[in-house]
mmCIF file of C-alpha atoms and ligand atoms in Angstrom:
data_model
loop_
_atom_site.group_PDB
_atom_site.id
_atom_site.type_symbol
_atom_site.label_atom_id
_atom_site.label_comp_id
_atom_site.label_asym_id
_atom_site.label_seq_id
_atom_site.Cartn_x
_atom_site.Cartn_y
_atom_site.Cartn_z
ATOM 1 C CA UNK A 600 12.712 16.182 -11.161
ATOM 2 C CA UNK A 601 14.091 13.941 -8.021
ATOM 3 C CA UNK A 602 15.640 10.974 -8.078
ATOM 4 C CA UNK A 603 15.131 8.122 -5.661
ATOM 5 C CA UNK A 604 17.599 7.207 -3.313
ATOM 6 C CA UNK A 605 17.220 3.684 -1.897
ATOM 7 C CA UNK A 606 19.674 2.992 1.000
ATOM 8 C CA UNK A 607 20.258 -1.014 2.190
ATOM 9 C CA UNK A 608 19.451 -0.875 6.544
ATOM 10 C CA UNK A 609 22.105 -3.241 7.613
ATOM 11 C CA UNK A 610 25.434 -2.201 7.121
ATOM 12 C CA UNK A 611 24.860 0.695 5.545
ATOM 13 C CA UNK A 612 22.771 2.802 8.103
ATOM 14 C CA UNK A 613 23.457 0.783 11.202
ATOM 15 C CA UNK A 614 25.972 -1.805 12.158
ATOM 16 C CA UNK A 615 23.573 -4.506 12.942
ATOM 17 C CA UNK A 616 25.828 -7.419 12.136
ATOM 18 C CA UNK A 617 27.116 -7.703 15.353
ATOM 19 C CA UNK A 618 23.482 -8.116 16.902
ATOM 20 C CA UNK A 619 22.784 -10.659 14.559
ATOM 21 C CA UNK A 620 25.875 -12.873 15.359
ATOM 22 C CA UNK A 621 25.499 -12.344 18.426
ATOM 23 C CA UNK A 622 21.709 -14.211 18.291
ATOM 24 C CA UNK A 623 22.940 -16.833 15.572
ATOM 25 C CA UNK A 624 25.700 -18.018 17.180
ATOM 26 C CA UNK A 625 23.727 -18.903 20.570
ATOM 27 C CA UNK A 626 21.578 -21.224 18.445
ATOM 28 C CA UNK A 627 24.512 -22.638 16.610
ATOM 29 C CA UNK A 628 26.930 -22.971 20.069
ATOM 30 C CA UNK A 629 23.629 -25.104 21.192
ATOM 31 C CA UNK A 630 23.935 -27.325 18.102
ATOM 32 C CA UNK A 631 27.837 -27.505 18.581
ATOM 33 C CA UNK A 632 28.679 -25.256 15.311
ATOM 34 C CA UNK A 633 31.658 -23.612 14.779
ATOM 35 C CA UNK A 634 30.152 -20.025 14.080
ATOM 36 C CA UNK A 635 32.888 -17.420 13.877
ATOM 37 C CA UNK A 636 32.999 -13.815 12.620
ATOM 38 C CA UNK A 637 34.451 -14.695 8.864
ATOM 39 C CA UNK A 638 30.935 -16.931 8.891
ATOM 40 C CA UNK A 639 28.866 -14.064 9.864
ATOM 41 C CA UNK A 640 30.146 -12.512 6.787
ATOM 42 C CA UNK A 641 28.209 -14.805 4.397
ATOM 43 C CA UNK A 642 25.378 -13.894 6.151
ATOM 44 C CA UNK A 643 25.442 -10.315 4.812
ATOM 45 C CA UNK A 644 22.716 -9.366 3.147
ATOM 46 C CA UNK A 645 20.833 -12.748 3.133
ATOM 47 C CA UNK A 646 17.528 -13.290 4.325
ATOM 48 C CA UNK A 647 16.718 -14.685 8.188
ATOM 49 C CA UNK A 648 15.600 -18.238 6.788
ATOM 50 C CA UNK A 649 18.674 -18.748 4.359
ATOM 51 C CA UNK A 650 21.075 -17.348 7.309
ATOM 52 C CA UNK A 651 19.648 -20.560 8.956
ATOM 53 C CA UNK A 652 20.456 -23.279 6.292
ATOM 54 C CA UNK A 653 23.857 -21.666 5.798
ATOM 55 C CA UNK A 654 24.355 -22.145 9.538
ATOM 56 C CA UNK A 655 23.434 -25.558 9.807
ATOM 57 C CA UNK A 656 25.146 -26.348 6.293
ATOM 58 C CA UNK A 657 28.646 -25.248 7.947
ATOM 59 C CA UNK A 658 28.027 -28.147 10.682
ATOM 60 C CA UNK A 659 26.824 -30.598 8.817
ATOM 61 C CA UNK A 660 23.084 -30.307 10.840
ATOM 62 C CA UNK A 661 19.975 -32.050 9.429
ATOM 63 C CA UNK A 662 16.964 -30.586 11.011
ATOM 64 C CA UNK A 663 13.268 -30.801 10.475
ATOM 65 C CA UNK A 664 11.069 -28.012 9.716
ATOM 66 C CA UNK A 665 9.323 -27.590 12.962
ATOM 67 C CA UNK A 666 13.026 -27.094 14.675
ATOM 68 C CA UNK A 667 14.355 -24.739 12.249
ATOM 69 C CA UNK A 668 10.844 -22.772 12.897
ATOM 70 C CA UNK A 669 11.255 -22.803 16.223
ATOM 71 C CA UNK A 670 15.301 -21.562 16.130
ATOM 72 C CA UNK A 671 14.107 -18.587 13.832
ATOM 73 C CA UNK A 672 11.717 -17.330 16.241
ATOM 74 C CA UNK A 673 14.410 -18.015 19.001
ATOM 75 C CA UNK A 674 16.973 -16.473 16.878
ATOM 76 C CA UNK A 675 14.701 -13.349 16.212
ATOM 77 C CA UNK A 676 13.281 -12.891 19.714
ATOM 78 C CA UNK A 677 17.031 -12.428 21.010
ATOM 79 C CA UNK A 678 17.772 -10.167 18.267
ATOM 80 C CA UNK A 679 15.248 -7.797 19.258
ATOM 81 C CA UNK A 680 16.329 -7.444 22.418
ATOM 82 C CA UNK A 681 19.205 -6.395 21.207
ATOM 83 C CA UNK A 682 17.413 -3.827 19.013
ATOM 84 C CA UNK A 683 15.076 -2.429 21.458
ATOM 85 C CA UNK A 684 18.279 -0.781 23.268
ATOM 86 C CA UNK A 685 19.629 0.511 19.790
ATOM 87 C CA UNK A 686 20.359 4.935 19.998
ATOM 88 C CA UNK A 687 20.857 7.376 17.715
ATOM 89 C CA UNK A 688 24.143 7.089 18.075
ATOM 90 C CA UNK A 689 24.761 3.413 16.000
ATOM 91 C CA UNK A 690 23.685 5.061 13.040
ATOM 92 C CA UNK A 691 27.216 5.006 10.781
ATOM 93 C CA UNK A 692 29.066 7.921 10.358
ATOM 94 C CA UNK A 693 27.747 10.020 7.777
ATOM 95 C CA UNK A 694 24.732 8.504 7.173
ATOM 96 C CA UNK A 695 22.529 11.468 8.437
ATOM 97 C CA UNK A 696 24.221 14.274 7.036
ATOM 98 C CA UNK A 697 23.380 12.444 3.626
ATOM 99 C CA UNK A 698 19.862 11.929 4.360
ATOM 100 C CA UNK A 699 19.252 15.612 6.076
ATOM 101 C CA UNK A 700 21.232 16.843 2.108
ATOM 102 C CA UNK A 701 18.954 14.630 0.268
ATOM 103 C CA UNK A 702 15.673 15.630 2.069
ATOM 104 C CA UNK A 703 16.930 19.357 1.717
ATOM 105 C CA UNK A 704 17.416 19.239 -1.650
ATOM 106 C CA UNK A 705 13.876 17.715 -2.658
ATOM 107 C CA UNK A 706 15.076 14.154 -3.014
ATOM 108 C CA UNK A 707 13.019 11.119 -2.907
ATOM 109 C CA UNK A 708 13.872 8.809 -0.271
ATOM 110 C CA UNK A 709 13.523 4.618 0.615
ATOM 111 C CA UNK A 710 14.613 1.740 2.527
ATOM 112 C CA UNK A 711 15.459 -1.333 0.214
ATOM 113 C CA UNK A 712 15.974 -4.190 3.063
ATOM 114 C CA UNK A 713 15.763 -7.759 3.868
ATOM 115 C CA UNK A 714 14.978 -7.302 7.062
ATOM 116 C CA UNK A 715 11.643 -7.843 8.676
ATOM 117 C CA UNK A 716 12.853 -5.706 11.343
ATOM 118 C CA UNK A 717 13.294 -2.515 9.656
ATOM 119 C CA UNK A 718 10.685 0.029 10.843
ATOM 120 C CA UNK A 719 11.222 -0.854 14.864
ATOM 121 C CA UNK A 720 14.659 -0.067 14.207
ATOM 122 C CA UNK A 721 15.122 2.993 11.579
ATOM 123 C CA UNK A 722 12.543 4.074 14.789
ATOM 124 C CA UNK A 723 15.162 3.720 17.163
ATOM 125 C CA UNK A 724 18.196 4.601 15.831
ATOM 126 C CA UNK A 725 15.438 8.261 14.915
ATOM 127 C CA UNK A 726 15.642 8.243 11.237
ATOM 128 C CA UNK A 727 12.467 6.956 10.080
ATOM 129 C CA UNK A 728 11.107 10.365 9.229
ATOM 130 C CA UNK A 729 13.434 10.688 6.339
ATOM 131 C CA UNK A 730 12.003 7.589 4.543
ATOM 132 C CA UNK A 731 9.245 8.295 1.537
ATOM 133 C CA UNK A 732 8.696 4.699 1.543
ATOM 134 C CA UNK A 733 10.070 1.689 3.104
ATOM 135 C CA UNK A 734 10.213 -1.943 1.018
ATOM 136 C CA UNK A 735 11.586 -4.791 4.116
ATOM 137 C CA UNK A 736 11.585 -8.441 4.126
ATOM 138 C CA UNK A 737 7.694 -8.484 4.752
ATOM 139 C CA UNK A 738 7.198 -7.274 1.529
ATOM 140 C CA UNK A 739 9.164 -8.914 -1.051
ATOM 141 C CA UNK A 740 8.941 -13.004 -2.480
ATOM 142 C CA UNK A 741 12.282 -12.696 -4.166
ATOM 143 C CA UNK A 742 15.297 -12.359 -1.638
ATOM 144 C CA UNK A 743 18.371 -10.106 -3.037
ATOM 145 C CA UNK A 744 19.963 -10.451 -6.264
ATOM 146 C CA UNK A 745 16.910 -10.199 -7.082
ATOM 147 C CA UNK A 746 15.999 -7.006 -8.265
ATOM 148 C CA UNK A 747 12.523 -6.826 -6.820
ATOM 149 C CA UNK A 748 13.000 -5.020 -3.415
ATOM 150 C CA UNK A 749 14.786 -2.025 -5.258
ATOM 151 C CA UNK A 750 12.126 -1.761 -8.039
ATOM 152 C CA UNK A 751 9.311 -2.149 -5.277
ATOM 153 C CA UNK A 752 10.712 0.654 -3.810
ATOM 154 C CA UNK A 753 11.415 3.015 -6.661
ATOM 155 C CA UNK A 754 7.561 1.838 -7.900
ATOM 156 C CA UNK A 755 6.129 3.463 -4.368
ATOM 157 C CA UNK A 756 8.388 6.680 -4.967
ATOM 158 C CA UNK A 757 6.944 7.003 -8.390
ATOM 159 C CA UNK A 758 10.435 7.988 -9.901
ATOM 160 C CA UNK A 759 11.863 5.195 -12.924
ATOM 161 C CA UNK A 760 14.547 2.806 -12.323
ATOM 162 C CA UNK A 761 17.119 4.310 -14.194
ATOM 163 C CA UNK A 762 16.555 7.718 -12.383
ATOM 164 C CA UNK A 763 17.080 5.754 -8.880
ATOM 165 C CA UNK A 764 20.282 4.881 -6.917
ATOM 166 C CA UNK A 765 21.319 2.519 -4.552
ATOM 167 C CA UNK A 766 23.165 2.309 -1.642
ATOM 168 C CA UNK A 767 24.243 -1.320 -0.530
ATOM 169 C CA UNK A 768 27.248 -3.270 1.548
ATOM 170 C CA UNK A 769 26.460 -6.662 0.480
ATOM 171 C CA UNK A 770 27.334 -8.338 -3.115
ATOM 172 C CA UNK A 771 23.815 -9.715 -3.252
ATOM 173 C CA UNK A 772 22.325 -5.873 -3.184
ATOM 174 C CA UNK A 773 25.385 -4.192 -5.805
ATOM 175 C CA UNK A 774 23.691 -7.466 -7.998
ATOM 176 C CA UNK A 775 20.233 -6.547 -7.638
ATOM 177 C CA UNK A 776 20.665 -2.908 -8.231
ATOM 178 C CA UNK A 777 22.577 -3.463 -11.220
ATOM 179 C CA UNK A 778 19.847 -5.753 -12.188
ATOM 180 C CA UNK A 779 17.164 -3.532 -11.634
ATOM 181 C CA UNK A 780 19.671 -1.292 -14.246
ATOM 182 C CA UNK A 781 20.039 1.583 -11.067
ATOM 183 C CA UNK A 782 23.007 3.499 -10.053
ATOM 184 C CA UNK A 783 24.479 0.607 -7.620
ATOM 185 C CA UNK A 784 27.207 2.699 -4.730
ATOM 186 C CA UNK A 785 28.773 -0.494 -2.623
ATOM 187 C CA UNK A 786 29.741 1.259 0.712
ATOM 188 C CA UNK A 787 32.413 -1.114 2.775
ATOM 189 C CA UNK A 788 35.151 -3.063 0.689
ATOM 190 C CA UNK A 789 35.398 -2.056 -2.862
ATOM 191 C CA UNK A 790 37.461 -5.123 -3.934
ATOM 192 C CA UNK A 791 34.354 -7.361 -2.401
ATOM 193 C CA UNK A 792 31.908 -4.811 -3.876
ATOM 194 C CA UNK A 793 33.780 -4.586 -7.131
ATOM 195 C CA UNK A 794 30.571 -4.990 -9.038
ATOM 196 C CA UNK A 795 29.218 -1.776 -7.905
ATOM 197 C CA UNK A 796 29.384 1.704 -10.136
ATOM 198 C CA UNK A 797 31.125 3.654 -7.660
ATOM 199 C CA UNK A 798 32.619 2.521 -4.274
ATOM 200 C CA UNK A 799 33.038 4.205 -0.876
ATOM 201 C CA UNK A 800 34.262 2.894 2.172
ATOM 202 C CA UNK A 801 31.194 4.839 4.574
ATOM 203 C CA UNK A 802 29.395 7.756 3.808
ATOM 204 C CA UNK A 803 32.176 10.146 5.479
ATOM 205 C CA UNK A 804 33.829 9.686 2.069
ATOM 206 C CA UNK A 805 30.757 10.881 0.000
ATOM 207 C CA UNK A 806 30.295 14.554 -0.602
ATOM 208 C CA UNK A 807 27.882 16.804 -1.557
ATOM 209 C CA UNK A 808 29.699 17.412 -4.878
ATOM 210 C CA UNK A 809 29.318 13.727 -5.683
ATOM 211 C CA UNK A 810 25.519 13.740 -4.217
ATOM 212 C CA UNK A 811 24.583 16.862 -6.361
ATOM 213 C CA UNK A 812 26.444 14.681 -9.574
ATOM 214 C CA UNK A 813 23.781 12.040 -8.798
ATOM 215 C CA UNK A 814 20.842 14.490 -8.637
ATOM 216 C CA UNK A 815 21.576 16.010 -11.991
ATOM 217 C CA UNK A 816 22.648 13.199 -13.716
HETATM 218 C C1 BG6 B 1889 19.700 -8.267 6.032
HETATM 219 C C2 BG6 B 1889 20.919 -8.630 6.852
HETATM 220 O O1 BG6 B 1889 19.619 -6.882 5.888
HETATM 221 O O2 BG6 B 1889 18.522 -8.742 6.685
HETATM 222 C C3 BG6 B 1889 20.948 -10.121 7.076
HETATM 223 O O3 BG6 B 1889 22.088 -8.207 6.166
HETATM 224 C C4 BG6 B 1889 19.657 -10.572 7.747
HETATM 225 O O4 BG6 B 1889 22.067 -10.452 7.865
HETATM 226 C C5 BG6 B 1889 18.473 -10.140 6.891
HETATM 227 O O5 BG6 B 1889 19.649 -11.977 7.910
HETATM 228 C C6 BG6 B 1889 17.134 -10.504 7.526
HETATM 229 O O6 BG6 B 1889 16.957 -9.737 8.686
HETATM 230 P P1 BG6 B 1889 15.877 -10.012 9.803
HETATM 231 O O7 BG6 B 1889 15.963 -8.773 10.656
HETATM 232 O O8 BG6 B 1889 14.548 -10.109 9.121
HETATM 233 O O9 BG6 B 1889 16.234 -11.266 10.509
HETATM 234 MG MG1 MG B 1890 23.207 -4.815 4.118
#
Protein backbone atom coordinates (compact mmCIF):
# COMPACT_ATOMS: atom_id res chain seq x y z
CA UNK A 1 0.00 0.00 0.00
CA UNK A 2 1.77 3.61 -0.80
CA UNK A 3 1.79 6.40 1.05
CA UNK A 4 1.49 9.94 -0.21
CA UNK A 5 4.22 12.17 -0.15
CA UNK A 6 3.27 15.86 -0.40
CA UNK A 7 6.35 18.15 -0.81
CA UNK A 8 5.84 22.29 -0.17
CA UNK A 9 7.44 24.07 -3.89
CA UNK A 10 9.11 27.01 -2.36
CA UNK A 11 11.85 26.34 -0.25
CA UNK A 12 11.74 22.99 -0.28
CA UNK A 13 12.21 22.04 -4.05
CA UNK A 14 13.51 25.34 -5.32
CA UNK A 15 14.93 28.40 -3.72
CA UNK A 16 12.42 30.79 -4.99
CA UNK A 17 12.63 33.28 -2.17
CA UNK A 18 15.12 35.20 -3.65
CA UNK A 19 12.92 35.77 -6.91
CA UNK A 20 10.22 36.81 -4.89
CA UNK A 21 12.16 39.55 -2.93
CA UNK A 22 13.60 40.46 -5.56
CA UNK A 23 9.87 41.50 -7.26
CA UNK A 24 8.46 42.71 -3.75
CA UNK A 25 10.94 44.87 -2.89
CA UNK A 26 10.75 46.94 -6.33
CA UNK A 27 7.13 47.69 -5.43
CA UNK A 28 7.94 48.49 -1.87
CA UNK A 29 11.41 50.72 -2.81
CA UNK A 30 8.58 52.64 -5.05
CA UNK A 31 6.42 53.20 -1.96
CA UNK A 32 9.61 54.13 0.14
CA UNK A 33 9.51 50.76 2.41
CA UNK A 34 12.19 49.49 4.16
CA UNK A 35 12.06 45.82 2.71
CA UNK A 36 15.09 43.83 3.79
CA UNK A 37 15.95 40.11 3.74
CA UNK A 38 14.86 39.34 7.64
CA UNK A 39 11.28 40.82 6.10
CA UNK A 40 11.28 38.47 3.28
CA UNK A 41 11.34 35.87 5.88
CA UNK A 42 7.75 36.50 7.10
CA UNK A 43 6.79 36.11 3.81
CA UNK A 44 7.56 32.37 3.79
CA UNK A 45 4.98 30.39 3.06
CA UNK A 46 2.20 33.08 2.89
CA UNK A 47 0.03 33.64 0.13
CA UNK A 48 0.78 36.54 -2.79
CA UNK A 49 -2.16 38.84 -1.43
CA UNK A 50 -1.19 38.59 2.39
CA UNK A 51 2.69 39.07 1.30
CA UNK A 52 1.16 42.44 0.15
CA UNK A 53 -0.60 43.70 3.38
CA UNK A 54 2.42 42.54 5.37
CA UNK A 55 4.48 44.76 3.08
CA UNK A 56 2.58 47.74 3.30
CA UNK A 57 1.85 47.05 7.16
CA UNK A 58 5.81 47.34 7.78
CA UNK A 59 5.57 51.06 6.24
CA UNK A 60 2.76 52.17 7.57
CA UNK A 61 0.98 52.33 3.70
CA UNK A 62 -2.81 52.76 3.32
CA UNK A 63 -3.79 51.79 -0.12
CA UNK A 64 -7.00 51.22 -1.94
CA UNK A 65 -8.00 48.12 -3.54
CA UNK A 66 -7.57 49.00 -7.12
CA UNK A 67 -3.66 49.88 -6.24
CA UNK A 68 -2.92 46.88 -4.32
CA UNK A 69 -4.56 44.97 -7.53
CA UNK A 70 -2.59 46.59 -9.70
CA UNK A 71 0.98 46.03 -7.50
CA UNK A 72 0.06 42.20 -7.41
CA UNK A 73 -0.10 41.88 -11.01
CA UNK A 74 3.10 44.13 -11.18
CA UNK A 75 4.62 42.16 -8.49
CA UNK A 76 3.74 38.80 -10.30
CA UNK A 77 4.56 39.82 -13.88
CA UNK A 78 8.30 40.54 -12.65
CA UNK A 79 8.38 37.39 -10.83
CA UNK A 80 7.84 35.42 -13.80
CA UNK A 81 10.39 36.73 -15.55
CA UNK A 82 12.42 35.65 -13.20
CA UNK A 83 10.93 32.14 -13.43
CA UNK A 84 10.88 31.72 -17.07
CA UNK A 85 14.91 31.56 -16.90
CA UNK A 86 14.72 29.01 -13.89
CA UNK A 87 17.11 25.34 -14.87
CA UNK A 88 17.30 22.22 -13.60
CA UNK A 89 19.92 23.09 -11.76
CA UNK A 90 17.93 25.44 -8.79
CA UNK A 91 16.26 22.47 -7.76
CA UNK A 92 17.85 21.97 -3.92
CA UNK A 93 20.20 19.48 -3.31
CA UNK A 94 18.71 16.27 -2.83
CA UNK A 95 15.48 16.89 -3.81
CA UNK A 96 15.56 14.57 -6.95
CA UNK A 97 17.26 11.71 -5.69
CA UNK A 98 14.19 11.61 -3.18
CA UNK A 99 11.63 11.91 -5.74
CA UNK A 100 13.45 9.39 -8.44
CA UNK A 101 13.48 6.76 -4.67
CA UNK A 102 9.94 7.52 -4.08
CA UNK A 103 8.68 7.02 -7.71
CA UNK A 104 10.92 3.77 -7.76
CA UNK A 105 9.58 2.39 -4.95
CA UNK A 106 5.74 2.76 -5.96
CA UNK A 107 5.11 5.88 -3.93
CA UNK A 108 2.39 8.30 -4.40
CA UNK A 109 3.47 11.66 -5.14
CA UNK A 110 2.02 15.69 -4.79
CA UNK A 111 2.70 19.24 -4.69
CA UNK A 112 1.01 20.98 -1.58
CA UNK A 113 1.72 24.87 -2.53
CA UNK A 114 0.57 28.34 -2.22
CA UNK A 115 1.74 29.31 -5.17
CA UNK A 116 -0.25 30.06 -8.25
CA UNK A 117 2.84 29.59 -10.08
CA UNK A 118 3.58 26.08 -9.50
CA UNK A 119 3.14 24.04 -12.71
CA UNK A 120 5.22 26.75 -15.07
CA UNK A 121 7.86 26.24 -12.70
CA UNK A 122 8.09 22.41 -11.37
CA UNK A 123 8.12 22.59 -15.62
CA UNK A 124 11.19 24.36 -15.65
CA UNK A 125 13.22 23.40 -13.06
CA UNK A 126 12.05 19.39 -15.14
CA UNK A 127 10.36 17.73 -12.31
CA UNK A 128 6.83 17.87 -13.05
CA UNK A 129 6.67 14.30 -14.25
CA UNK A 130 7.16 13.01 -10.79
CA UNK A 131 3.95 14.69 -9.46
CA UNK A 132 0.59 12.30 -9.16
CA UNK A 133 -1.23 15.37 -8.47
CA UNK A 134 -0.55 18.92 -7.89
CA UNK A 135 -2.89 21.15 -5.23
CA UNK A 136 -1.39 25.27 -5.83
CA UNK A 137 -2.80 28.47 -4.78
CA UNK A 138 -5.52 28.25 -7.63
CA UNK A 139 -7.04 25.63 -5.92
CA UNK A 140 -7.44 26.15 -2.34
CA UNK A 141 -9.91 29.04 -0.25
CA UNK A 142 -8.05 28.45 2.95
CA UNK A 143 -4.32 29.75 2.86
CA UNK A 144 -1.76 27.56 5.13
CA UNK A 145 -2.27 26.59 8.57
CA UNK A 146 -4.94 25.57 7.22
CA UNK A 147 -5.00 22.10 6.60
CA UNK A 148 -6.91 22.12 3.35
CA UNK A 149 -4.14 22.18 0.63
CA UNK A 150 -2.51 18.96 2.21
CA UNK A 151 -5.86 17.07 2.53
CA UNK A 152 -6.81 18.29 -1.11
CA UNK A 153 -3.91 16.71 -2.13
CA UNK A 154 -3.87 13.43 -0.29
CA UNK A 155 -7.93 13.34 -1.42
CA UNK A 156 -6.65 13.36 -5.36
CA UNK A 157 -3.95 10.58 -4.46
CA UNK A 158 -6.65 8.51 -2.93
CA UNK A 159 -4.31 7.44 0.04
CA UNK A 160 -5.80 8.68 3.94
CA UNK A 161 -4.35 11.43 5.85
CA UNK A 162 -2.70 9.61 8.37
CA UNK A 163 -0.91 7.38 5.71
CA UNK A 164 0.48 10.80 4.03
CA UNK A 165 3.60 12.92 4.82
CA UNK A 166 4.67 16.22 4.41
CA UNK A 167 7.47 18.01 3.47
CA UNK A 168 7.45 21.86 4.37
CA UNK A 169 10.06 24.95 5.26
CA UNK A 170 7.60 27.31 6.54
CA UNK A 171 5.84 27.24 10.20
CA UNK A 172 2.51 27.88 8.53
CA UNK A 173 2.88 24.34 6.45
CA UNK A 174 4.59 22.09 9.77
CA UNK A 175 0.92 23.70 11.28
CA UNK A 176 -1.23 22.58 8.62
CA UNK A 177 0.22 19.18 8.27
CA UNK A 178 0.00 18.55 11.80
CA UNK A 179 -3.49 19.72 11.48
CA UNK A 180 -4.43 17.66 8.78
CA UNK A 181 -2.92 14.84 11.60
CA UNK A 182 0.06 13.85 8.66
CA UNK A 183 3.61 13.06 9.19
CA UNK A 184 4.85 16.92 9.15
CA UNK A 185 9.21 16.81 8.11
CA UNK A 186 10.24 20.80 8.46
CA UNK A 187 13.33 20.94 6.10
CA UNK A 188 15.51 24.35 6.92
CA UNK A 189 15.84 25.47 10.70
CA UNK A 190 14.65 22.98 13.16
CA UNK A 191 14.52 25.46 16.11
CA UNK A 192 12.01 27.69 13.72
CA UNK A 193 10.37 24.44 12.55
CA UNK A 194 10.28 23.00 16.03
CA UNK A 195 6.69 22.02 15.56
CA UNK A 196 7.45 19.54 12.97
CA UNK A 197 7.82 15.48 13.70
CA UNK A 198 11.16 15.17 12.40
CA UNK A 199 13.57 17.93 11.16
CA UNK A 200 16.24 18.09 8.45
CA UNK A 201 18.20 20.82 7.34
CA UNK A 202 17.77 19.80 3.13
CA UNK A 203 17.13 16.64 1.74
CA UNK A 204 21.04 15.71 1.54
CA UNK A 205 20.45 14.77 5.19
CA UNK A 206 17.50 12.34 4.47
CA UNK A 207 18.26 8.78 3.56
CA UNK A 208 16.79 6.03 2.13
CA UNK A 209 16.78 4.21 5.51
CA UNK A 210 14.65 7.01 6.93
CA UNK A 211 12.44 7.15 3.51
CA UNK A 212 11.86 3.29 3.60
CA UNK A 213 10.85 3.97 7.73
CA UNK A 214 8.15 6.27 6.28
CA UNK A 215 6.90 3.79 3.65
CA UNK A 216 6.39 1.01 6.12
CA UNK A 217 5.27 2.82 8.86
C1 LIG B 1 4.51 30.34 -1.23
C2 LIG B 1 5.72 31.21 -0.97
O1 LIG B 1 4.91 29.05 -1.58
O2 LIG B 1 3.74 30.89 -2.30
C3 LIG B 1 5.28 32.62 -0.69
O3 LIG B 1 6.45 30.68 0.13
C4 LIG B 1 4.44 33.14 -1.85
O4 LIG B 1 6.41 33.43 -0.48
C5 LIG B 1 3.26 32.20 -2.07
O5 LIG B 1 3.97 34.45 -1.57
C6 LIG B 1 2.40 32.63 -3.26
O6 LIG B 1 3.14 32.47 -4.44
P1 LIG B 1 2.75 33.07 -5.84
O7 LIG B 1 3.72 32.40 -6.77
O8 LIG B 1 1.34 32.66 -6.14
O9 LIG B 1 2.89 34.55 -5.78
MG1 LIG C 1 7.61 26.92 1.34
Amino acid sequence: NPKAFIFDLDGVIVDTAKYHYLAWQKIANRLGIDFTHEHNELLKGVSRIRSLDIILGLGNVEASQEDKDKWLVEKNEDYLNYIVNMKEDEILPGVVRVLQYLKDNGQKIALGSASKNARPILEKVGVLHFFDAIVDGNDVTNAKPDPEVFLRAAQLLGIPADKSIVFEDAVAGIQAANAAKMVSIGIGDATTLNEAQYNFNDFTEINTDFLQTLVNK
